[in-house]
PDB file of C-alpha atoms in Angstrom:
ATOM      1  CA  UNK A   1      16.858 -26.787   7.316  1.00  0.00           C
ATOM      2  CA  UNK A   2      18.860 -25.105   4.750  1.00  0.00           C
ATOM      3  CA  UNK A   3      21.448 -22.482   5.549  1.00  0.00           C
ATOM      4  CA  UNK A   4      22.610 -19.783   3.542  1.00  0.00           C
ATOM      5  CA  UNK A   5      26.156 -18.090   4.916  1.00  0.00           C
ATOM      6  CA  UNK A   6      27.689 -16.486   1.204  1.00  0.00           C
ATOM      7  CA  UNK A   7      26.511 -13.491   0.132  1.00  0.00           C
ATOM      8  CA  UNK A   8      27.108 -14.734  -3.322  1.00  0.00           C
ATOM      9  CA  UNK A   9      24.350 -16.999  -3.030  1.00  0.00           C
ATOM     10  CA  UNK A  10      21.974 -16.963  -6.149  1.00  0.00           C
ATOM     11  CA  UNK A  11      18.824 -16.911  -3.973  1.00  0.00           C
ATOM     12  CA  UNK A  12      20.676 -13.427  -2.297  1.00  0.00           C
ATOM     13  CA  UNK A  13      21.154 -12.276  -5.473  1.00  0.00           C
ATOM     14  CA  UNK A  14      17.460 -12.945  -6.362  1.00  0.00           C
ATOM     15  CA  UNK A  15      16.594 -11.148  -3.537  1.00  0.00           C
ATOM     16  CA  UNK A  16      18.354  -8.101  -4.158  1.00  0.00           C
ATOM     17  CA  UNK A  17      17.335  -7.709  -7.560  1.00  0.00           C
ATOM     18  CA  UNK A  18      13.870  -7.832  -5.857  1.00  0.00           C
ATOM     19  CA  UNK A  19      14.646  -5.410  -3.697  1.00  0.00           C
ATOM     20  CA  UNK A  20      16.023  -2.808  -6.408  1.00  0.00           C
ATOM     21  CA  UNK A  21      14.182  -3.556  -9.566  1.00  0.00           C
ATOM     22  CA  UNK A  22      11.076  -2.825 -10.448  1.00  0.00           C
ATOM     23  CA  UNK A  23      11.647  -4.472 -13.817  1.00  0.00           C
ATOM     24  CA  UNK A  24      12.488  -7.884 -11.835  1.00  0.00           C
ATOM     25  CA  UNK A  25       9.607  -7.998  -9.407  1.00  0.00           C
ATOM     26  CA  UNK A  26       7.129  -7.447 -12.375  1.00  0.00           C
ATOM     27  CA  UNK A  27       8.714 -10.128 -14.381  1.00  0.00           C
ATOM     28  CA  UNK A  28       9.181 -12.473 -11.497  1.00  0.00           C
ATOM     29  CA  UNK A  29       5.876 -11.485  -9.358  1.00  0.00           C
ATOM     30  CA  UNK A  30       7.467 -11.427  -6.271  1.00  0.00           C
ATOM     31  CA  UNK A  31       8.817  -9.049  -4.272  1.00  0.00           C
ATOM     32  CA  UNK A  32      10.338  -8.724  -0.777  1.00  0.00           C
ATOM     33  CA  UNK A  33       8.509  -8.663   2.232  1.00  0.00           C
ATOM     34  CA  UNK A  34      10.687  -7.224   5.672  1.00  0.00           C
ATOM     35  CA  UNK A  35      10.105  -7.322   9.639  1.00  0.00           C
ATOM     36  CA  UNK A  36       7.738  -9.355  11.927  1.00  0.00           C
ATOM     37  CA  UNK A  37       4.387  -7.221  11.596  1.00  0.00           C
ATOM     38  CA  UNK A  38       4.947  -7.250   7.450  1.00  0.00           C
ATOM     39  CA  UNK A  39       5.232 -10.572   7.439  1.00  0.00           C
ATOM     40  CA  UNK A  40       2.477 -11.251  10.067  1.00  0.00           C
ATOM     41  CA  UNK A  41       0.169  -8.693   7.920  1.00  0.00           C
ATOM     42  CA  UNK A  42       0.988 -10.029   4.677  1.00  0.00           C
ATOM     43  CA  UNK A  43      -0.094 -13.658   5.603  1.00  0.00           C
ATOM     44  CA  UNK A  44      -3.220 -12.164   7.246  1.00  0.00           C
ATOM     45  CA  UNK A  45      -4.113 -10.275   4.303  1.00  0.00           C
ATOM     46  CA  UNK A  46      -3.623 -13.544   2.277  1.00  0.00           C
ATOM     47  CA  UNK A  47      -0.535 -13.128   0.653  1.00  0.00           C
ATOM     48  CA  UNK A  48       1.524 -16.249  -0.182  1.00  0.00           C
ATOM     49  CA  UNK A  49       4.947 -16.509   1.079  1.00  0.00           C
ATOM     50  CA  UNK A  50       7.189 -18.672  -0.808  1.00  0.00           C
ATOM     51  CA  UNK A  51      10.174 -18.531   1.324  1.00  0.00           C
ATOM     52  CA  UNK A  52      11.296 -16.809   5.371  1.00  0.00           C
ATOM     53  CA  UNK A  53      14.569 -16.303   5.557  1.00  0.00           C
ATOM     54  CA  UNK A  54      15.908 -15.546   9.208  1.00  0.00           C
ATOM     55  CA  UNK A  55      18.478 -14.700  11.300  1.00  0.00           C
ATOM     56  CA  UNK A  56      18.849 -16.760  14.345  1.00  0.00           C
ATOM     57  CA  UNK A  57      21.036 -14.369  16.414  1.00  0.00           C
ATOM     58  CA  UNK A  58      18.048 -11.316  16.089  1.00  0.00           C
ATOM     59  CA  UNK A  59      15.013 -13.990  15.846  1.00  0.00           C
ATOM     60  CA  UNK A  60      14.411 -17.469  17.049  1.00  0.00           C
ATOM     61  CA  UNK A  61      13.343 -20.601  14.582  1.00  0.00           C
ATOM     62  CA  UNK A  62      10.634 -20.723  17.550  1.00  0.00           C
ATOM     63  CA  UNK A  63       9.238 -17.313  16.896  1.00  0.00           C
ATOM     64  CA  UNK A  64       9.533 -17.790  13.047  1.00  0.00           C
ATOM     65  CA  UNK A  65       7.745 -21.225  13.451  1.00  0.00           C
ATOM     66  CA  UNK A  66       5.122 -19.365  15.671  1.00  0.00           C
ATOM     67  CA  UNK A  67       4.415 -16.831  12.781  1.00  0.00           C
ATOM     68  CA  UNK A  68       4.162 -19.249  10.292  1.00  0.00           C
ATOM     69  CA  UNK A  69       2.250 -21.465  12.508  1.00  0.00           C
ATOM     70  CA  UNK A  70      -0.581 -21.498  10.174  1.00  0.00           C
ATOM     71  CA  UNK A  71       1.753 -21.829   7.070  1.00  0.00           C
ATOM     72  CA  UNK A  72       3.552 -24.928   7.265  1.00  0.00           C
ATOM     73  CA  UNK A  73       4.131 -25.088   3.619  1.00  0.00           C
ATOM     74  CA  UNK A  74       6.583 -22.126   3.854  1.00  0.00           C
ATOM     75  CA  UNK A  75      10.174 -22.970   3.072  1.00  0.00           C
ATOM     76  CA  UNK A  76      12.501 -21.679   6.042  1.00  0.00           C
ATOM     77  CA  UNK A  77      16.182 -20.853   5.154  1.00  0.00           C
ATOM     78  CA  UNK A  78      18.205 -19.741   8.064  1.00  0.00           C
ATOM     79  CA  UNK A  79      20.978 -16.812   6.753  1.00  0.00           C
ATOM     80  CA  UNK A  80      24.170 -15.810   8.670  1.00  0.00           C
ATOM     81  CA  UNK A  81      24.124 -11.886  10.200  1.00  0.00           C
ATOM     82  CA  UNK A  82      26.359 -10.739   6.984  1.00  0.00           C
ATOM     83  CA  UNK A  83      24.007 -11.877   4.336  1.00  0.00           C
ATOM     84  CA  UNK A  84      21.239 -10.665   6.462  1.00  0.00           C
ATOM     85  CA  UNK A  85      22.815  -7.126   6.711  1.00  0.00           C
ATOM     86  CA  UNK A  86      23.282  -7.373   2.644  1.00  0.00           C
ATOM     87  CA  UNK A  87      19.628  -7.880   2.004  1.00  0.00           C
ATOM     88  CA  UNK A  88      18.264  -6.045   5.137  1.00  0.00           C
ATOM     89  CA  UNK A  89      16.431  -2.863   4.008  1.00  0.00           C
ATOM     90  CA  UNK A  90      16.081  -1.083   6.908  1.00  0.00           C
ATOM     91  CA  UNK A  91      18.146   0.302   9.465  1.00  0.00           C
ATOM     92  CA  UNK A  92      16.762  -1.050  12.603  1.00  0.00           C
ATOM     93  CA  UNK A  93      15.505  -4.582  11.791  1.00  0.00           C
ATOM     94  CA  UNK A  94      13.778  -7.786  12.923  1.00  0.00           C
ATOM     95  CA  UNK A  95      15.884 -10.684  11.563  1.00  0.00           C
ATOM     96  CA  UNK A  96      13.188 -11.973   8.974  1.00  0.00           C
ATOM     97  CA  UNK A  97      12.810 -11.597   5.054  1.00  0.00           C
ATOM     98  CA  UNK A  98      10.093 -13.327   2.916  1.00  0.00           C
ATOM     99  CA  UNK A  99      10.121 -13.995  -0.879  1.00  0.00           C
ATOM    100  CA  UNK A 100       5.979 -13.039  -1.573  1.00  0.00           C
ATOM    101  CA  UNK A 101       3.994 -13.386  -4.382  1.00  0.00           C
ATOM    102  CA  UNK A 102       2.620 -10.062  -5.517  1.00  0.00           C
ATOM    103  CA  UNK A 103      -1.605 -10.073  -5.954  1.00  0.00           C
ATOM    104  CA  UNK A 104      -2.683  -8.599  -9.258  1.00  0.00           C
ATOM    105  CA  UNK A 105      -4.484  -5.293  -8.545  1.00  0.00           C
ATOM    106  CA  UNK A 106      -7.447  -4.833 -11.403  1.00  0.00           C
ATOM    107  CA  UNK A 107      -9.872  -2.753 -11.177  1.00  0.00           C
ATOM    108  CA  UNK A 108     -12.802  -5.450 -12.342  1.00  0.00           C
ATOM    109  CA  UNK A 109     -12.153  -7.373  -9.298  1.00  0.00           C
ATOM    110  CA  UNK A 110     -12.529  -4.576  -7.043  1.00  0.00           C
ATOM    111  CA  UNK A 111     -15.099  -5.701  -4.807  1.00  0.00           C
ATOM    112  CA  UNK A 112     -16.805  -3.728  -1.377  1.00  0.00           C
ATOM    113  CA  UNK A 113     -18.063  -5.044   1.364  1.00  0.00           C
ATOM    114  CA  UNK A 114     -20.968  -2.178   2.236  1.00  0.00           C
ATOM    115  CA  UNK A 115     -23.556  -1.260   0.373  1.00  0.00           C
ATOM    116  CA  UNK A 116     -22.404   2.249   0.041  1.00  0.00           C
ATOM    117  CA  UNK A 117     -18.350   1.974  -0.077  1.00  0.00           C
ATOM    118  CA  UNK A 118     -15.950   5.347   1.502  1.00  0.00           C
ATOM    119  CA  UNK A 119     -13.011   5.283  -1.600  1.00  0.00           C
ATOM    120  CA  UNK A 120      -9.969   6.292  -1.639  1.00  0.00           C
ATOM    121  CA  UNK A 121      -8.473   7.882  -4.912  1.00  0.00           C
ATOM    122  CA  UNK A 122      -4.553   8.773  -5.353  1.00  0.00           C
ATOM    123  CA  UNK A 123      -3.920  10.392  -9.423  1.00  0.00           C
ATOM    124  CA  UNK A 124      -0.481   9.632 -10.620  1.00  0.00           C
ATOM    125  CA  UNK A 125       1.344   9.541  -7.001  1.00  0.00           C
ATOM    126  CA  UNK A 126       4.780   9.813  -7.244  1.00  0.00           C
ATOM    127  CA  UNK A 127       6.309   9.664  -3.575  1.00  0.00           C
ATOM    128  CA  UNK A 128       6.505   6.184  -2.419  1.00  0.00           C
ATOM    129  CA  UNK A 129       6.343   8.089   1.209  1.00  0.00           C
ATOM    130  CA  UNK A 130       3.667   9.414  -0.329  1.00  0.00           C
ATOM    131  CA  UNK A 131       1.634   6.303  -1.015  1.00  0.00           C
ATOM    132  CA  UNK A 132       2.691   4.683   2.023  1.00  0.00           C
ATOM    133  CA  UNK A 133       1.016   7.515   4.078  1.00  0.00           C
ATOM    134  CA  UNK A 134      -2.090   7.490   2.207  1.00  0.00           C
ATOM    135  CA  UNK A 135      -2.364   3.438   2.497  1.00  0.00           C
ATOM    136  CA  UNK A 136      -1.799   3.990   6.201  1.00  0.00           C
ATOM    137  CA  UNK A 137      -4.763   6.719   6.501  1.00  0.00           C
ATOM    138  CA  UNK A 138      -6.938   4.358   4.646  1.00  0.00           C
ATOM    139  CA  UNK A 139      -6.186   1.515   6.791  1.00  0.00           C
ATOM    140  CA  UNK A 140      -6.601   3.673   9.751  1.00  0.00           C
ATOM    141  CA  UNK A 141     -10.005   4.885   8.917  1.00  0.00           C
ATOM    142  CA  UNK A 142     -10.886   1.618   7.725  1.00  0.00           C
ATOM    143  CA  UNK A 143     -12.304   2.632   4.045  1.00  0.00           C
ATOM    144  CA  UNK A 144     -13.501   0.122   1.450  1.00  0.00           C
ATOM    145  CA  UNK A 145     -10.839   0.538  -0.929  1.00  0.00           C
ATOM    146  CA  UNK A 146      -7.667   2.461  -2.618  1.00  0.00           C
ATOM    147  CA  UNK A 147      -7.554   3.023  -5.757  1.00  0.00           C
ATOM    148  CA  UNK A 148      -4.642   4.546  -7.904  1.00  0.00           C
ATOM    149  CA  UNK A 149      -5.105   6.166 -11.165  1.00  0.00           C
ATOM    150  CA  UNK A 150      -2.086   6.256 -13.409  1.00  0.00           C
ATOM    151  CA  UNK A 151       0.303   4.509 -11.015  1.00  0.00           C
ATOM    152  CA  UNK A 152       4.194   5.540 -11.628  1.00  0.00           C
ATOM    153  CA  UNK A 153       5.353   2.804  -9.463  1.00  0.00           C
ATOM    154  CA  UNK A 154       4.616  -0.197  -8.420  1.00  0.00           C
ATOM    155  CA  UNK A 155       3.101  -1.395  -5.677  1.00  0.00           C
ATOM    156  CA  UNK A 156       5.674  -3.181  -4.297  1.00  0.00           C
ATOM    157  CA  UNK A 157       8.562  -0.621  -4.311  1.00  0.00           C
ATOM    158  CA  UNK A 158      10.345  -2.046  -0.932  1.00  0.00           C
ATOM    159  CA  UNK A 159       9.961   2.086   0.027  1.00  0.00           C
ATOM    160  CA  UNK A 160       6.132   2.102  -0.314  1.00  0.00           C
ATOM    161  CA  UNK A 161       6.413  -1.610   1.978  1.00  0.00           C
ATOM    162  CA  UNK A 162       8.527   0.082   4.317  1.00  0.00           C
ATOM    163  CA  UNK A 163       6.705   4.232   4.723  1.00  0.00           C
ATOM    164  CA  UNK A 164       3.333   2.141   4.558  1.00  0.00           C
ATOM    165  CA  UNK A 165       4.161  -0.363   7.169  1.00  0.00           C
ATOM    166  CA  UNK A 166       2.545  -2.897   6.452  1.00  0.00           C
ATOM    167  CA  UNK A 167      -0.828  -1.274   5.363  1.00  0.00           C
ATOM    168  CA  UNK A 168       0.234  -2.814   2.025  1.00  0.00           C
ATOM    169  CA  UNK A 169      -1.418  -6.126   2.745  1.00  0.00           C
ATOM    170  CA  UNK A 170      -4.276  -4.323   4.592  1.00  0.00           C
ATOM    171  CA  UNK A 171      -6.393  -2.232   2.106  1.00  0.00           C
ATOM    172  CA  UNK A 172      -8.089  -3.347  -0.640  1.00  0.00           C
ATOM    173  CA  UNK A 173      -6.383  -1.440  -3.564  1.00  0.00           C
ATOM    174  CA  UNK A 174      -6.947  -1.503  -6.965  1.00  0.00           C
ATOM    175  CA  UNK A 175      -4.937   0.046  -9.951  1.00  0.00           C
ATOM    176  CA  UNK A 176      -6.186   1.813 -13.585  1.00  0.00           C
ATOM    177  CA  UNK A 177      -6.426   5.061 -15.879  1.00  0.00           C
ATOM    178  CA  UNK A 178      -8.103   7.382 -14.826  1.00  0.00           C
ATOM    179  CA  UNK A 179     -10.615   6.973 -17.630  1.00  0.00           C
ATOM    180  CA  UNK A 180     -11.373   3.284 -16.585  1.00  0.00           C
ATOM    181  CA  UNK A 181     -11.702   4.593 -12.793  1.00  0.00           C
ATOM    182  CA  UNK A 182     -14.170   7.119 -13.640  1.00  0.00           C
ATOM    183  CA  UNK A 183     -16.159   4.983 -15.978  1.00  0.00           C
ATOM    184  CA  UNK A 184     -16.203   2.176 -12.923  1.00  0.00           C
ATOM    185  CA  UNK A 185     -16.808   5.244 -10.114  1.00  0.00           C
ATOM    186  CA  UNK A 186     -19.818   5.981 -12.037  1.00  0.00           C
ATOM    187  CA  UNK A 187     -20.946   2.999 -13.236  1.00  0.00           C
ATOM    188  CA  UNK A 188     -21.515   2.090  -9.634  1.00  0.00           C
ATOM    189  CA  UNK A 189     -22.758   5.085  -8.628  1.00  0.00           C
ATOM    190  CA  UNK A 190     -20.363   6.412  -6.467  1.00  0.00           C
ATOM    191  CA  UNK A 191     -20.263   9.714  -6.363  1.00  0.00           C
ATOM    192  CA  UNK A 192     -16.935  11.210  -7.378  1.00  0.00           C
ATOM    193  CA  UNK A 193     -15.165  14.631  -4.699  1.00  0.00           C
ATOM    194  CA  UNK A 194     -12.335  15.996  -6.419  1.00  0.00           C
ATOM    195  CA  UNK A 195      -9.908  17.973  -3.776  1.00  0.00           C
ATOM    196  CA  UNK A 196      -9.189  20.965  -6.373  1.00  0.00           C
ATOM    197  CA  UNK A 197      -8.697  24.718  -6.029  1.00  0.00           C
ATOM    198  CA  UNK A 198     -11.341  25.995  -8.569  1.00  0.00           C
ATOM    199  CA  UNK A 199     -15.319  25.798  -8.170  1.00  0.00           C
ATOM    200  CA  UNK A 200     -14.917  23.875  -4.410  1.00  0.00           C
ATOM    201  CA  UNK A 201     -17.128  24.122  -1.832  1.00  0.00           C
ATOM    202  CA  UNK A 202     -15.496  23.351   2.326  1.00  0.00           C
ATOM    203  CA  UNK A 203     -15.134  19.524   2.466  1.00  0.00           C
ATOM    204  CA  UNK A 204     -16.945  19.983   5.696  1.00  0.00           C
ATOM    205  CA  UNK A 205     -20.447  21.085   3.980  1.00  0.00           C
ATOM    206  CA  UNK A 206     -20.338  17.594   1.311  1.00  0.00           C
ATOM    207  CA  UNK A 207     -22.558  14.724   2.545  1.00  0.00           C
ATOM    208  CA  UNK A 208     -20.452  11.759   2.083  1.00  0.00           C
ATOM    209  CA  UNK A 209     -22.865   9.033   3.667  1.00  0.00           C
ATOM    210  CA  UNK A 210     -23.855   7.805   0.433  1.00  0.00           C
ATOM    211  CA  UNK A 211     -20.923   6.089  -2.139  1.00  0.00           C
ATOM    212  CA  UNK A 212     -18.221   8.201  -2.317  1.00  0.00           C
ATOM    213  CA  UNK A 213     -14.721   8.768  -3.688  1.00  0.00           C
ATOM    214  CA  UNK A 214     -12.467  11.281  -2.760  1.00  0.00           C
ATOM    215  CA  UNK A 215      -9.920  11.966  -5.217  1.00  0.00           C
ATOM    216  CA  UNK A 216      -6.391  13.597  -4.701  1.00  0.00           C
ATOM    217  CA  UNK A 217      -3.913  14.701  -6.817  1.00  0.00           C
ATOM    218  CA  UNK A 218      -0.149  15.268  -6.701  1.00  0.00           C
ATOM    219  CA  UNK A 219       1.360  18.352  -4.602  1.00  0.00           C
ATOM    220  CA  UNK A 220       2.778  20.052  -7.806  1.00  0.00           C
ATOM    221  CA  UNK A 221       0.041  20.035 -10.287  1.00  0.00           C
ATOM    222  CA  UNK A 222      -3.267  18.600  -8.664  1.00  0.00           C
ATOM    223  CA  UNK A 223      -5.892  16.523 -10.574  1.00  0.00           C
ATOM    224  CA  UNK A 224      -6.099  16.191 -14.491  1.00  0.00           C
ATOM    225  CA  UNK A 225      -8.847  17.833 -16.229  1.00  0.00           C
ATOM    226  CA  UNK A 226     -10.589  14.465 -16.923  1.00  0.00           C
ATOM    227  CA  UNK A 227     -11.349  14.129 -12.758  1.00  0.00           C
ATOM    228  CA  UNK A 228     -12.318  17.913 -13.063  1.00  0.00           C
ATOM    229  CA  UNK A 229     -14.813  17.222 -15.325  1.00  0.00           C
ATOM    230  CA  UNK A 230     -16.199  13.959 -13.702  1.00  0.00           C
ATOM    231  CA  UNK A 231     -16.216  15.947 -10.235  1.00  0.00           C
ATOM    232  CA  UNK A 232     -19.428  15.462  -8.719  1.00  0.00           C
ATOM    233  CA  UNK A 233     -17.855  18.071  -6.699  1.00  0.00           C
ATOM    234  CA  UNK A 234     -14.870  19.591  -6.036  1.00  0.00           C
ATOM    235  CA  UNK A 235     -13.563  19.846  -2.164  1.00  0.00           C
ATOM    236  CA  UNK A 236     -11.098  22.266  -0.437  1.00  0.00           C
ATOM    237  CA  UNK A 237      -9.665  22.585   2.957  1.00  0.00           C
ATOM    238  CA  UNK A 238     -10.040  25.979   4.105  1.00  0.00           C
ATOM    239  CA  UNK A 239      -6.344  27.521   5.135  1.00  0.00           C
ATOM    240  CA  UNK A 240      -5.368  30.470   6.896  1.00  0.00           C
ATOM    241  CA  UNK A 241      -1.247  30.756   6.405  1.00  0.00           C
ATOM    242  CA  UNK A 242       0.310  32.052   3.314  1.00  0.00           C
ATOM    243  CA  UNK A 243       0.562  28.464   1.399  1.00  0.00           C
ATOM    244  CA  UNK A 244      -2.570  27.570  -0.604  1.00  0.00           C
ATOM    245  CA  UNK A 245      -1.707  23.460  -0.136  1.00  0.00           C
ATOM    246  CA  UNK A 246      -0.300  20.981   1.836  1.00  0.00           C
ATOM    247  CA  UNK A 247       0.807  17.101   1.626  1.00  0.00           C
ATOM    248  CA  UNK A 248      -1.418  14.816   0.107  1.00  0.00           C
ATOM    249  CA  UNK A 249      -1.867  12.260   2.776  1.00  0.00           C
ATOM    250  CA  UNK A 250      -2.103  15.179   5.680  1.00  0.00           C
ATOM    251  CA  UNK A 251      -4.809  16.676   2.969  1.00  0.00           C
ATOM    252  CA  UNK A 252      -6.456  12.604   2.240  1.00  0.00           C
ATOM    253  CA  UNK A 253      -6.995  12.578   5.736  1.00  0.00           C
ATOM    254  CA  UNK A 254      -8.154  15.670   6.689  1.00  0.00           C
ATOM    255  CA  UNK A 255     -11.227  14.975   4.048  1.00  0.00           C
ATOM    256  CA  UNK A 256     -11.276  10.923   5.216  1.00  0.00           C
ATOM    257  CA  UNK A 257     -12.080  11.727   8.937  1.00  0.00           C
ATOM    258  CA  UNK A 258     -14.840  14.244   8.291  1.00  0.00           C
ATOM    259  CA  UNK A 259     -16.426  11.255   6.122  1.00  0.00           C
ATOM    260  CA  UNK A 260     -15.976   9.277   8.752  1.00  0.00           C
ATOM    261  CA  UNK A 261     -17.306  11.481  11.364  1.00  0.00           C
ATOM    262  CA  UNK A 262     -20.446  12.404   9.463  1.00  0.00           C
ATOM    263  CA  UNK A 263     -20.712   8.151   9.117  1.00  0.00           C
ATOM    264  CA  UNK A 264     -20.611   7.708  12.726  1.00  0.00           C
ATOM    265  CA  UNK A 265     -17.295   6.181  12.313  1.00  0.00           C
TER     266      UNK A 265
END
């Protein structure tokens, strides 16, 4: 098995230009998967891992071998603890790094598995914590898909992997304009809940056993115009302090739950 102890190593260099360039991971289509469940979740979701790379004094070749018992054709590299502590990400850690291929994310190939799908929709997210927490409420509530409208980074920004743990590999998420997501909401009837300020009814009074979409906007300025006017209709979480919003995900969730709850869950 090949060992890597120099953290001048071109694959460690590959890997950290992963890590902090999203120019590099579109160019290359990988990116950098970190930690036991990631890596377990990412093969389970069907991602393909090119390469583990693993530190024997925090994991065993066993336990890597177990994980990857199903993989064979994955390359194993072990790395000493200083070139692991150069590439690790986060703070406390698991001993294992995979180079992964990245899936393409169009919106034609968005496909659902029920008849009438629960949909996710994030406009022009900024906050990789952000996204992470809204790919871990939509895992959590199990929905048919995530889509992102106007996407300002990519997927695979190691900080989205890392606040989303793991939920990454778990949803089905698809990427567009908004244009192009309102054209396919429609086209497949799904009807279209925009959480906005002006002309909402309570989220609690919408029927949402039929398609649906409910569509969020950023913390600062909301949803475009163009999902205003689409709106099948526009949703809004009753509060009684002095704000008049709160965080996306908390607010994504908050709607998700009561379409859950009126779907039996």
């Amino acid at each position: 098995m090949k060992e890597i102890t120099s953290t001048q190593n071109s694959l460690v260099k590959q890997i950290l230009h992963l890590k902090e360039k999203s120019k590099e991971r579109k160019k290359s289509g990988l990116f950098i998967v970190e930690g036991i469940r990631e890596t377990e979740l990412a093969l389970k979701g069907a991602y393909h891992l090119e390469t583990v790379l693993f530190n024997e004094s925090i994991i065993s070749e066993e336990a890597v071998k177990l994980i990857l018992q199903k993989h064979p054709n994955v390359e194993l590299i072990k790395i000493s603890k200083e070139v692991y502590q150069k590439l690790a990400y986060r703070q406390t850690t698991e001993g294992i790094l995979a180079i992964a291929k990245a899936k393409t994310h169009n919106l034609s190939n968005l496909q659902f598995k029920n008849e009438n799908p629960l949909i996710l929709v994030a406009e022009a997210p900024e906050k990789p914590g952000n996204i992470g927490a809204l790919l871990r409420t939509a895992d959590a509530a199990n929905l048919d898909a995530v889509i992102i409208a106007n996407p300002k980074s990519d997927l695979y920004n190691p900080n989205i992997l890392r606040s989303s743990v793991g939920c990454i590999f778990t949803n089905n998420i698809a990427t567009g304009s908004t244009s192009e997501i309102i054209s396919f909401l429609k086209n497949k009837n799904i009807s279209i809940n925009c959480a906005a300020l002006t002309a909402s009814i309570n989220y609690s009074k919408v029927n949402y056993k039929q398609a649906a979409a409910i569509v969020v906007g950023t913390e600062a300025t909301g949803l475009s115009g163009e999902w205003l006017e689409a709106s099948t209709q526009n949703i809004i979480i009753p509060m009684q302090g002095e704000i008049d919003s709160m965080n996306v995900s908390v607010a994504a969730a908050i709607v998700i739950f009561e379409a859950k709850r009126q779907r039996g869950f």
